mmCIF file of C-alpha atoms and ligand atoms in Angstrom:
data_model
loop_
_atom_site.group_PDB
_atom_site.id
_atom_site.type_symbol
_atom_site.label_atom_id
_atom_site.label_comp_id
_atom_site.label_asym_id
_atom_site.label_seq_id
_atom_site.Cartn_x
_atom_site.Cartn_y
_atom_site.Cartn_z
ATOM 1 C CA MET A 1 -1.502 19.859 -22.764
ATOM 2 C CA SER A 2 -0.966 17.095 -24.918
ATOM 3 C CA CYS A 3 -4.254 15.681 -26.772
ATOM 4 C CA SER A 4 -5.662 12.157 -26.120
ATOM 5 C CA ARG A 5 -4.163 8.811 -28.431
ATOM 6 C CA SER A 6 -7.586 9.316 -30.491
ATOM 7 C CA CYS A 7 -7.639 12.972 -30.648
ATOM 8 C CA LYS A 8 -10.658 14.192 -32.241
ATOM 9 C CA LEU A 9 -9.011 17.593 -33.542
ATOM 10 C CA CYS A 10 -6.337 15.460 -35.753
ATOM 11 C CA GLY A 11 -8.473 12.301 -36.379
ATOM 12 C CA GLU A 12 -5.456 10.651 -35.688
ATOM 13 C CA GLY A 13 -5.270 7.610 -33.145
ATOM 14 C CA ARG A 14 -2.264 5.691 -32.298
ATOM 15 C CA SER A 15 -1.315 2.574 -33.930
ATOM 16 C CA SER A 16 0.146 -0.623 -33.478
ATOM 17 C CA VAL A 17 2.894 -2.257 -34.118
ATOM 18 C CA GLY A 18 2.021 -4.563 -37.388
ATOM 19 C CA LYS A 19 0.092 -1.602 -39.487
ATOM 20 C CA ALA A 20 3.319 -0.523 -41.319
ATOM 21 C CA GLN A 21 2.086 2.943 -42.855
ATOM 22 C CA GLU A 22 3.082 5.710 -45.121
ATOM 23 C CA THR A 23 4.552 8.034 -42.458
ATOM 24 C CA ARG A 24 7.330 9.894 -44.299
ATOM 25 C CA TYR A 25 5.272 13.356 -43.750
ATOM 26 C CA SER A 26 5.198 12.951 -39.852
ATOM 27 C CA SER A 27 7.261 15.480 -38.968
ATOM 28 C CA PRO A 28 6.098 19.268 -38.422
ATOM 29 C CA LEU A 29 9.925 20.214 -39.477
ATOM 30 C CA ARG A 30 11.178 19.965 -43.377
ATOM 31 C CA TYR A 31 14.666 18.982 -43.309
ATOM 32 C CA PRO A 32 17.188 18.960 -45.841
ATOM 33 C CA GLY A 33 18.385 15.748 -45.523
ATOM 34 C CA GLY A 34 15.293 14.301 -43.544
ATOM 35 C CA LYS A 35 15.907 10.754 -43.188
ATOM 36 C CA GLY A 36 11.821 10.369 -43.644
ATOM 37 C CA LYS A 37 12.506 7.619 -46.600
ATOM 38 C CA VAL A 38 14.468 5.378 -44.845
ATOM 39 C CA ALA A 39 12.079 4.657 -41.757
ATOM 40 C CA ASN A 40 11.119 1.773 -43.637
ATOM 41 C CA PHE A 41 14.081 0.445 -43.584
ATOM 42 C CA VAL A 42 15.011 0.959 -40.371
ATOM 43 C CA LYS A 43 12.012 -1.038 -38.879
ATOM 44 C CA LEU A 44 13.603 -4.068 -41.358
ATOM 45 C CA LEU A 45 16.464 -3.424 -39.000
ATOM 46 C CA VAL A 46 14.694 -3.183 -35.707
ATOM 47 C CA LEU A 47 12.773 -6.478 -36.629
ATOM 48 C CA GLU A 48 15.369 -8.385 -37.719
ATOM 49 C CA ASN A 49 17.625 -7.745 -34.748
ATOM 50 C CA SER A 50 14.809 -8.408 -32.353
ATOM 51 C CA LEU A 51 14.661 -5.029 -31.123
ATOM 52 C CA ILE A 52 11.209 -3.972 -30.811
ATOM 53 C CA GLY A 53 9.877 -2.324 -27.947
ATOM 54 C CA SER A 54 13.221 -0.917 -27.140
ATOM 55 C CA ASP A 55 14.575 2.685 -26.493
ATOM 56 C CA TYR A 56 15.445 4.350 -30.020
ATOM 57 C CA ILE A 57 18.157 7.466 -29.502
ATOM 58 C CA GLU A 58 19.496 10.257 -31.863
ATOM 59 C CA PRO A 59 21.607 12.397 -31.277
ATOM 60 C CA TYR A 60 21.139 14.456 -34.469
ATOM 61 C CA ALA A 61 17.006 14.055 -34.354
ATOM 62 C CA GLY A 62 16.536 17.603 -36.619
ATOM 63 C CA GLY A 63 13.054 16.886 -37.930
ATOM 64 C CA ALA A 64 13.201 13.565 -36.221
ATOM 65 C CA SER A 65 11.143 11.736 -39.074
ATOM 66 C CA VAL A 66 12.625 8.523 -38.220
ATOM 67 C CA ALA A 67 12.127 8.459 -34.514
ATOM 68 C CA LEU A 68 8.397 9.354 -35.755
ATOM 69 C CA SER A 69 7.616 6.652 -37.870
ATOM 70 C CA LEU A 70 9.582 4.397 -35.358
ATOM 71 C CA LEU A 71 7.411 5.565 -32.745
ATOM 72 C CA PHE A 72 3.741 6.205 -34.524
ATOM 73 C CA GLU A 73 3.969 2.253 -35.092
ATOM 74 C CA ASP A 74 5.341 1.321 -31.923
ATOM 75 C CA TYR A 75 8.684 -0.346 -33.187
ATOM 76 C CA ILE A 76 9.977 1.025 -30.100
ATOM 77 C CA ASN A 77 9.042 2.162 -26.746
ATOM 78 C CA HIS A 78 10.616 5.643 -25.948
ATOM 79 C CA ALA A 79 12.290 8.519 -28.561
ATOM 80 C CA TYR A 80 15.060 9.981 -26.913
ATOM 81 C CA ILE A 81 15.533 13.108 -29.570
ATOM 82 C CA ASN A 82 18.433 15.325 -29.351
ATOM 83 C CA ASP A 83 19.562 18.540 -31.433
ATOM 84 C CA ILE A 84 22.102 21.274 -30.405
ATOM 85 C CA ASN A 85 20.351 24.052 -32.342
ATOM 86 C CA ASP A 86 18.634 25.585 -29.762
ATOM 87 C CA GLY A 87 15.562 26.535 -32.423
ATOM 88 C CA VAL A 88 15.100 23.079 -33.175
ATOM 89 C CA TYR A 89 15.243 21.979 -29.317
ATOM 90 C CA CYS A 90 12.546 24.566 -28.385
ATOM 91 C CA PHE A 91 10.316 23.568 -31.451
ATOM 92 C CA TRP A 92 9.949 20.298 -29.658
ATOM 93 C CA ARG A 93 9.549 21.564 -26.404
ATOM 94 C CA PHE A 94 6.533 23.683 -27.139
ATOM 95 C CA ALA A 95 4.589 20.704 -29.844
ATOM 96 C CA LEU A 96 4.636 18.219 -26.715
ATOM 97 C CA GLU A 97 4.408 20.505 -24.057
ATOM 98 C CA ASP A 98 2.241 23.079 -25.482
ATOM 99 C CA PRO A 99 0.350 22.292 -28.577
ATOM 100 C CA ASP A 100 -2.796 23.639 -28.197
ATOM 101 C CA SER A 101 -1.108 27.219 -27.810
ATOM 102 C CA LEU A 102 1.063 25.838 -30.845
ATOM 103 C CA CYS A 103 -1.587 25.137 -32.658
ATOM 104 C CA ARG A 104 -3.250 28.593 -32.140
ATOM 105 C CA ARG A 105 -0.363 30.280 -33.159
ATOM 106 C CA ILE A 106 0.128 28.434 -36.439
ATOM 107 C CA MET A 107 -3.908 28.431 -37.461
ATOM 108 C CA THR A 108 -3.575 32.336 -36.760
ATOM 109 C CA VAL A 109 -0.238 33.620 -37.695
ATOM 110 C CA PRO A 110 -0.522 36.022 -41.077
ATOM 111 C CA LEU A 111 1.499 34.430 -44.098
ATOM 112 C CA THR A 112 3.159 37.766 -44.833
ATOM 113 C CA ILE A 113 6.294 38.891 -46.463
ATOM 114 C CA ASP A 114 6.298 41.451 -43.050
ATOM 115 C CA GLU A 115 5.374 38.671 -40.686
ATOM 116 C CA TRP A 116 8.488 36.651 -41.752
ATOM 117 C CA ARG A 117 10.448 39.872 -41.515
ATOM 118 C CA ARG A 118 9.285 39.951 -37.738
ATOM 119 C CA GLN A 119 9.957 36.331 -37.273
ATOM 120 C CA LYS A 120 13.406 36.590 -38.432
ATOM 121 C CA LEU A 121 13.807 39.176 -35.830
ATOM 122 C CA ILE A 122 12.176 37.029 -32.792
ATOM 123 C CA HIS A 123 14.185 34.211 -34.582
ATOM 124 C CA SER A 124 18.110 36.433 -33.608
ATOM 125 C CA SER A 125 16.677 38.023 -30.719
ATOM 126 C CA MET A 126 18.411 37.508 -27.141
ATOM 127 C CA ASP A 127 15.334 38.289 -25.590
ATOM 128 C CA SER A 128 12.879 36.272 -27.307
ATOM 129 C CA SER A 129 11.306 33.770 -24.937
ATOM 130 C CA PRO A 130 11.984 29.746 -26.040
ATOM 131 C CA GLU A 131 8.121 29.353 -27.201
ATOM 132 C CA ASP A 132 8.661 32.480 -29.821
ATOM 133 C CA ILE A 133 12.096 30.821 -30.780
ATOM 134 C CA GLY A 134 10.282 27.630 -30.789
ATOM 135 C CA PHE A 135 7.579 29.069 -32.932
ATOM 136 C CA SER A 136 10.134 31.041 -35.175
ATOM 137 C CA THR A 137 12.058 28.242 -35.718
ATOM 138 C CA PHE A 138 9.010 25.954 -37.354
ATOM 139 C CA TYR A 139 7.234 29.755 -39.218
ATOM 140 C CA LEU A 140 10.539 30.186 -41.239
ATOM 141 C CA ASN A 141 11.216 25.819 -41.531
ATOM 142 C CA ARG A 142 7.910 25.861 -43.506
ATOM 143 C CA THR A 143 8.079 29.535 -44.797
ATOM 144 C CA ASN A 144 11.632 29.676 -46.476
ATOM 145 C CA ARG A 145 13.452 27.570 -49.402
ATOM 146 C CA SER A 146 14.253 23.883 -48.948
ATOM 147 C CA GLY A 147 13.397 25.186 -45.104
ATOM 148 C CA ILE A 148 16.863 26.727 -44.406
ATOM 149 C CA VAL A 149 15.913 28.718 -41.651
ATOM 150 C CA SER A 150 18.872 31.651 -42.268
ATOM 151 C CA GLY A 151 17.660 30.719 -45.904
ATOM 152 C CA GLY A 152 15.480 33.174 -48.344
ATOM 153 C CA VAL A 153 11.159 33.426 -48.369
ATOM 154 C CA ILE A 154 9.624 31.149 -51.300
ATOM 155 C CA GLY A 155 8.710 33.058 -53.892
ATOM 156 C CA GLY A 156 11.373 35.900 -53.107
ATOM 157 C CA THR A 157 10.464 38.788 -50.699
ATOM 158 C CA GLY A 158 8.781 40.615 -53.831
ATOM 159 C CA GLN A 159 6.414 37.314 -53.874
ATOM 160 C CA ALA A 160 7.333 36.543 -58.033
ATOM 161 C CA GLY A 161 7.548 32.933 -58.080
ATOM 162 C CA ILE A 162 4.999 30.461 -58.759
ATOM 163 C CA TRP A 163 5.367 29.289 -55.064
ATOM 164 C CA LYS A 164 4.746 31.602 -52.445
ATOM 165 C CA ILE A 165 5.313 31.887 -48.967
ATOM 166 C CA ASP A 166 2.430 29.977 -47.828
ATOM 167 C CA ALA A 167 3.024 26.873 -50.253
ATOM 168 C CA ARG A 168 4.685 24.818 -47.536
ATOM 169 C CA PHE A 169 1.864 25.854 -45.170
ATOM 170 C CA ASN A 170 -1.016 23.596 -44.611
ATOM 171 C CA ARG A 171 -2.778 25.091 -41.073
ATOM 172 C CA GLU A 172 -4.658 21.832 -40.755
ATOM 173 C CA ALA A 173 -2.565 19.461 -42.096
ATOM 174 C CA LEU A 174 0.651 21.285 -39.944
ATOM 175 C CA CYS A 175 -1.431 21.064 -36.613
ATOM 176 C CA SER A 176 -3.096 17.379 -37.106
ATOM 177 C CA ARG A 177 1.197 16.332 -37.500
ATOM 178 C CA VAL A 178 1.932 18.381 -33.767
ATOM 179 C CA ARG A 179 -1.358 16.963 -32.171
ATOM 180 C CA LYS A 180 -0.758 13.518 -32.891
ATOM 181 C CA ILE A 181 3.445 13.786 -32.009
ATOM 182 C CA ALA A 182 1.667 15.373 -28.680
ATOM 183 C CA GLY A 183 -0.495 12.555 -28.282
ATOM 184 C CA TYR A 184 3.294 10.441 -27.617
ATOM 185 C CA SER A 185 4.470 13.321 -24.906
ATOM 186 C CA SER A 186 4.986 10.175 -22.567
ATOM 187 C CA ARG A 187 7.282 8.204 -24.714
ATOM 188 C CA ILE A 188 9.562 11.460 -26.434
ATOM 189 C CA THR A 189 12.197 13.158 -24.429
ATOM 190 C CA VAL A 190 13.602 15.938 -25.961
ATOM 191 C CA SER A 191 17.461 17.695 -24.683
ATOM 192 C CA LYS A 192 20.167 19.747 -25.999
ATOM 193 C CA VAL A 193 23.165 18.795 -25.969
ATOM 194 C CA ASP A 194 26.355 18.028 -27.777
ATOM 195 C CA ALA A 195 25.650 15.054 -29.198
ATOM 196 C CA ALA A 196 29.210 13.226 -28.885
ATOM 197 C CA GLU A 197 27.967 13.866 -24.997
ATOM 198 C CA MET A 198 25.233 12.146 -25.700
ATOM 199 C CA ILE A 199 26.772 9.291 -27.387
ATOM 200 C CA GLU A 200 29.158 9.047 -24.042
ATOM 201 C CA SER A 201 26.597 8.828 -21.768
ATOM 202 C CA GLU A 202 24.685 6.458 -19.429
ATOM 203 C CA LEU A 203 21.650 6.576 -21.651
ATOM 204 C CA VAL A 204 23.956 5.197 -24.364
ATOM 205 C CA ARG A 205 26.559 3.152 -23.138
ATOM 206 C CA GLY A 206 24.294 1.422 -20.084
ATOM 207 C CA ARG A 207 21.382 0.251 -22.390
ATOM 208 C CA SER A 208 21.782 -2.964 -24.450
ATOM 209 C CA HIS A 209 18.117 -3.128 -25.599
ATOM 210 C CA ARG A 210 18.408 0.259 -27.443
ATOM 211 C CA LEU A 211 19.165 1.465 -31.022
ATOM 212 C CA LEU A 212 20.795 4.742 -31.670
ATOM 213 C CA TYR A 213 20.759 6.286 -34.563
ATOM 214 C CA LEU A 214 23.462 9.312 -35.757
ATOM 215 C CA ASP A 215 22.801 11.102 -39.090
ATOM 216 C CA PRO A 216 25.193 14.088 -38.167
ATOM 217 C CA PRO A 217 25.913 17.015 -40.441
ATOM 218 C CA TYR A 218 26.352 16.107 -44.240
ATOM 219 C CA PHE A 219 30.417 16.086 -44.516
ATOM 220 C CA VAL A 220 29.779 18.518 -47.551
ATOM 221 C CA LYS A 221 27.195 20.958 -47.650
ATOM 222 C CA GLY A 222 26.767 20.598 -43.656
ATOM 223 C CA GLU A 223 27.867 24.055 -43.660
ATOM 224 C CA GLY A 224 25.046 25.455 -45.970
ATOM 225 C CA LEU A 225 22.306 23.676 -44.599
ATOM 226 C CA TYR A 226 22.265 23.674 -40.625
ATOM 227 C CA ASP A 227 23.110 26.511 -38.349
ATOM 228 C CA ASN A 228 25.276 23.902 -36.239
ATOM 229 C CA PHE A 229 27.619 22.182 -38.825
ATOM 230 C CA TYR A 230 30.739 20.205 -38.418
ATOM 231 C CA GLY A 231 34.719 19.900 -39.475
ATOM 232 C CA PHE A 232 36.502 16.877 -39.993
ATOM 233 C CA GLU A 233 37.788 16.748 -36.867
ATOM 234 C CA ASP A 234 34.464 16.701 -35.595
ATOM 235 C CA HIS A 235 33.066 13.704 -37.758
ATOM 236 C CA ARG A 236 36.030 11.888 -36.722
ATOM 237 C CA LYS A 237 35.577 12.597 -32.834
ATOM 238 C CA VAL A 238 31.872 10.953 -33.686
ATOM 239 C CA ARG A 239 34.128 7.899 -35.449
ATOM 240 C CA ASP A 240 35.738 7.424 -32.729
ATOM 241 C CA ALA A 241 32.479 7.631 -29.891
ATOM 242 C CA VAL A 242 30.502 5.450 -32.472
ATOM 243 C CA SER A 243 32.589 2.630 -32.468
ATOM 244 C CA ALA A 244 33.321 2.294 -29.253
ATOM 245 C CA THR A 245 29.780 2.094 -28.325
ATOM 246 C CA PRO A 246 28.772 -1.037 -27.191
ATOM 247 C CA GLY A 247 25.089 -1.565 -27.892
ATOM 248 C CA PRO A 248 23.295 -1.435 -31.773
ATOM 249 C CA TRP A 249 24.309 1.726 -34.012
ATOM 250 C CA VAL A 250 23.234 2.951 -37.047
ATOM 251 C CA VAL A 251 25.421 6.031 -39.277
ATOM 252 C CA SER A 252 24.090 7.485 -42.101
ATOM 253 C CA TYR A 253 25.929 9.958 -44.177
ATOM 254 C CA ASP A 254 26.999 12.003 -47.893
ATOM 255 C CA ALA A 255 28.897 9.392 -49.344
ATOM 256 C CA ALA A 256 32.131 11.856 -49.162
ATOM 257 C CA PRO A 257 35.510 10.458 -50.075
ATOM 258 C CA GLU A 258 36.823 11.546 -46.388
ATOM 259 C CA ILE A 259 33.271 9.525 -44.862
ATOM 260 C CA LEU A 260 34.214 6.538 -46.894
ATOM 261 C CA GLN A 261 37.982 7.110 -45.664
ATOM 262 C CA LEU A 262 36.965 7.685 -41.987
ATOM 263 C CA TYR A 263 34.249 4.818 -42.151
ATOM 264 C CA SER A 264 36.924 2.478 -44.027
ATOM 265 C CA GLN A 265 37.355 -0.234 -41.023
ATOM 266 C CA HIS A 266 33.202 -0.939 -41.440
ATOM 267 C CA GLU A 267 31.364 -2.450 -44.155
ATOM 268 C CA PRO A 268 29.049 0.754 -46.340
ATOM 269 C CA LEU A 269 25.721 0.398 -47.513
ATOM 270 C CA ARG A 270 25.253 2.969 -50.329
ATOM 271 C CA TYR A 271 22.252 4.780 -51.667
ATOM 272 C CA THR A 272 20.546 7.157 -53.209
ATOM 273 C CA LEU A 273 18.552 9.437 -51.825
ATOM 274 C CA SER A 274 16.207 12.539 -52.964
ATOM 275 C CA TYR A 275 17.515 16.074 -51.593
ATOM 276 C CA SER A 276 14.831 18.458 -51.379
ATOM 277 C CA ALA A 277 17.527 21.169 -50.511
ATOM 278 C CA SER A 278 19.858 21.190 -53.138
ATOM 279 C CA ARG A 279 16.953 20.564 -56.034
ATOM 280 C CA ALA A 280 20.091 18.792 -57.513
ATOM 281 C CA SER A 281 17.522 16.027 -57.233
ATOM 282 C CA LYS A 282 19.709 12.764 -55.936
ATOM 283 C CA GLY A 283 22.691 12.576 -53.546
ATOM 284 C CA THR A 284 24.621 9.064 -52.826
ATOM 285 C CA GLU A 285 24.638 8.310 -48.919
ATOM 286 C CA VAL A 286 25.849 5.516 -47.004
ATOM 287 C CA MET A 287 25.083 3.904 -43.834
ATOM 288 C CA TYR A 288 27.504 2.119 -41.629
ATOM 289 C CA PHE A 289 26.294 -0.254 -38.717
ATOM 290 C CA SER A 290 27.856 -1.832 -35.338
ATOM 291 C CA PRO A 291 29.690 -4.933 -35.979
ATOM 292 C CA ASN A 292 26.492 -6.823 -34.060
ATOM 293 C CA LEU A 293 23.609 -5.744 -36.292
ATOM 294 C CA LEU A 294 22.013 -7.805 -38.640
ATOM 295 C CA ILE A 295 21.499 -5.877 -42.089
ATOM 296 C CA PRO A 296 18.448 -6.564 -43.881
ATOM 297 C CA LYS A 297 19.170 -7.492 -47.359
ATOM 298 C CA VAL A 298 17.875 -4.575 -49.595
ATOM 299 C CA ALA A 299 18.204 -3.491 -52.553
ATOM 300 C CA SER A 300 18.578 0.646 -51.255
ATOM 301 C CA PRO A 301 17.590 1.441 -47.775
ATOM 302 C CA ALA A 302 15.781 4.407 -49.368
ATOM 303 C CA GLY A 303 13.122 2.514 -51.188
ATOM 304 C CA ILE A 304 11.322 0.215 -48.947
ATOM 305 C CA SER A 305 7.331 -0.199 -49.476
ATOM 306 C CA VAL A 306 5.340 -0.389 -46.896
ATOM 307 C CA ALA A 307 4.415 -4.073 -48.272
ATOM 308 C CA GLU A 308 7.802 -5.052 -47.328
ATOM 309 C CA VAL A 309 7.754 -4.467 -43.978
ATOM 310 C CA THR A 310 4.355 -5.596 -43.762
ATOM 311 C CA LYS A 311 6.026 -9.067 -44.823
ATOM 312 C CA ALA A 312 8.751 -8.428 -42.521
ATOM 313 C CA MET A 313 5.947 -7.971 -39.517
ATOM 314 C CA SER A 314 4.208 -11.228 -40.650
ATOM 315 C CA ALA A 315 7.474 -13.415 -41.065
ATOM 316 C CA ALA A 316 8.856 -11.998 -37.360
ATOM 317 C CA THR A 317 5.675 -13.068 -35.556
ATOM 318 C CA LEU A 318 5.588 -16.353 -37.035
ATOM 319 C CA PHE A 319 8.348 -17.330 -34.966
HETATM 320 C C1 SAM B 401 21.748 15.725 -40.895
HETATM 321 S S1 SAM B 401 20.438 16.861 -39.850
HETATM 322 C C2 SAM B 401 19.248 15.478 -39.014
HETATM 323 C C3 SAM B 401 18.255 15.217 -39.738
HETATM 324 C C4 SAM B 401 17.276 14.381 -39.275
HETATM 325 N N1 SAM B 401 18.088 13.045 -39.428
HETATM 326 C C5 SAM B 401 15.821 14.267 -40.031
HETATM 327 O O1 SAM B 401 15.685 13.425 -40.563
HETATM 328 O O2 SAM B 401 15.298 15.289 -39.779
HETATM 329 C C6 SAM B 401 21.981 17.094 -38.772
HETATM 330 C C7 SAM B 401 21.126 17.958 -37.068
HETATM 331 O O3 SAM B 401 22.061 17.265 -36.687
HETATM 332 C C8 SAM B 401 22.367 18.870 -35.518
HETATM 333 N N2 SAM B 401 23.459 19.131 -35.128
HETATM 334 C C9 SAM B 401 24.764 19.388 -35.396
HETATM 335 N N3 SAM B 401 25.388 19.667 -34.710
HETATM 336 C C10 SAM B 401 25.450 18.992 -33.527
HETATM 337 C C11 SAM B 401 25.822 18.930 -32.142
HETATM 338 N N4 SAM B 401 27.358 19.015 -31.816
HETATM 339 N N5 SAM B 401 25.122 17.883 -31.667
HETATM 340 C C12 SAM B 401 23.980 17.850 -31.668
HETATM 341 N N6 SAM B 401 23.137 17.960 -33.017
HETATM 342 C C13 SAM B 401 24.253 18.685 -34.021
HETATM 343 C C14 SAM B 401 21.487 20.065 -36.465
HETATM 344 O O4 SAM B 401 21.203 21.104 -35.556
HETATM 345 C C15 SAM B 401 20.779 19.357 -37.422
HETATM 346 O O5 SAM B 401 19.480 19.183 -36.984
#
């Protein structure tokens, strides 16, 4: 089911820690607020806190770009990715359990408005199989504007725009990503539970050598971006649960005044991030850390180059 680590099809093999790479585009899913741009910062955090080889837990995984980046470069041992959205969950299961079949569909599915309509029906039908739900989620994510599954198709249904339905659907590149991920299937566990439940679980509470990264739905725009979004009370519950969590954790958010207030007991690290979802180009985000973490001193978590990670890695291996 899963391809070998030096897969002939994708031509990509497993890299080892110390070979920092540009893995920002590792995820097959496009994600509004995707955190690929902070992956290099998380690598610095792992290095600075001697968390190399630990388990990594992401209860709001979405496109899981940080998890994949850490895994592909062997910063972590195992990635636990969780998302309550059934389509996202089914997609990850499909990619890990039957990449050949998923890739066959990616290579042959028509990129037409008729097919887009068909995938929408599949996505909303109660009778669809898990594979069909996973594939329709992927299809709509890749053919809709900003990757919003419930949104409109790129180019409009009249396909009159400059960009058409196939603009984000490079079949070979997407299959290559799927196969690379499947090559790591023994080191990825996918689940679909409420994030709060995961934070309370033995997986998080019973282990000290692990990193918990929470990227909850945005406070301000969450409702328009994700099928599963949060109200203020939900955000407060997450704050309470994570604050009571013993081991290392990181939380990232849009820097809404309500979030700054909720986390006022913790030191904020603010930065700007490009949002492909809103085309408003940039938004201010904020990260919070558990008190036991050493925070890398950087100008912005979203602007860490591969060279900086390599330098930190060399320094870490000297000691
Ligand atoms: C901000 S996005 C995560 C983006 C991700 N960090 C990335 O880089 O692609 C938030 C995700 O949380 C999921 N989600 C929303 N409510 C949830 C809940 N209660 N439990 C688990 N996942 C949830 C959404 O389906 C969405 O995929």
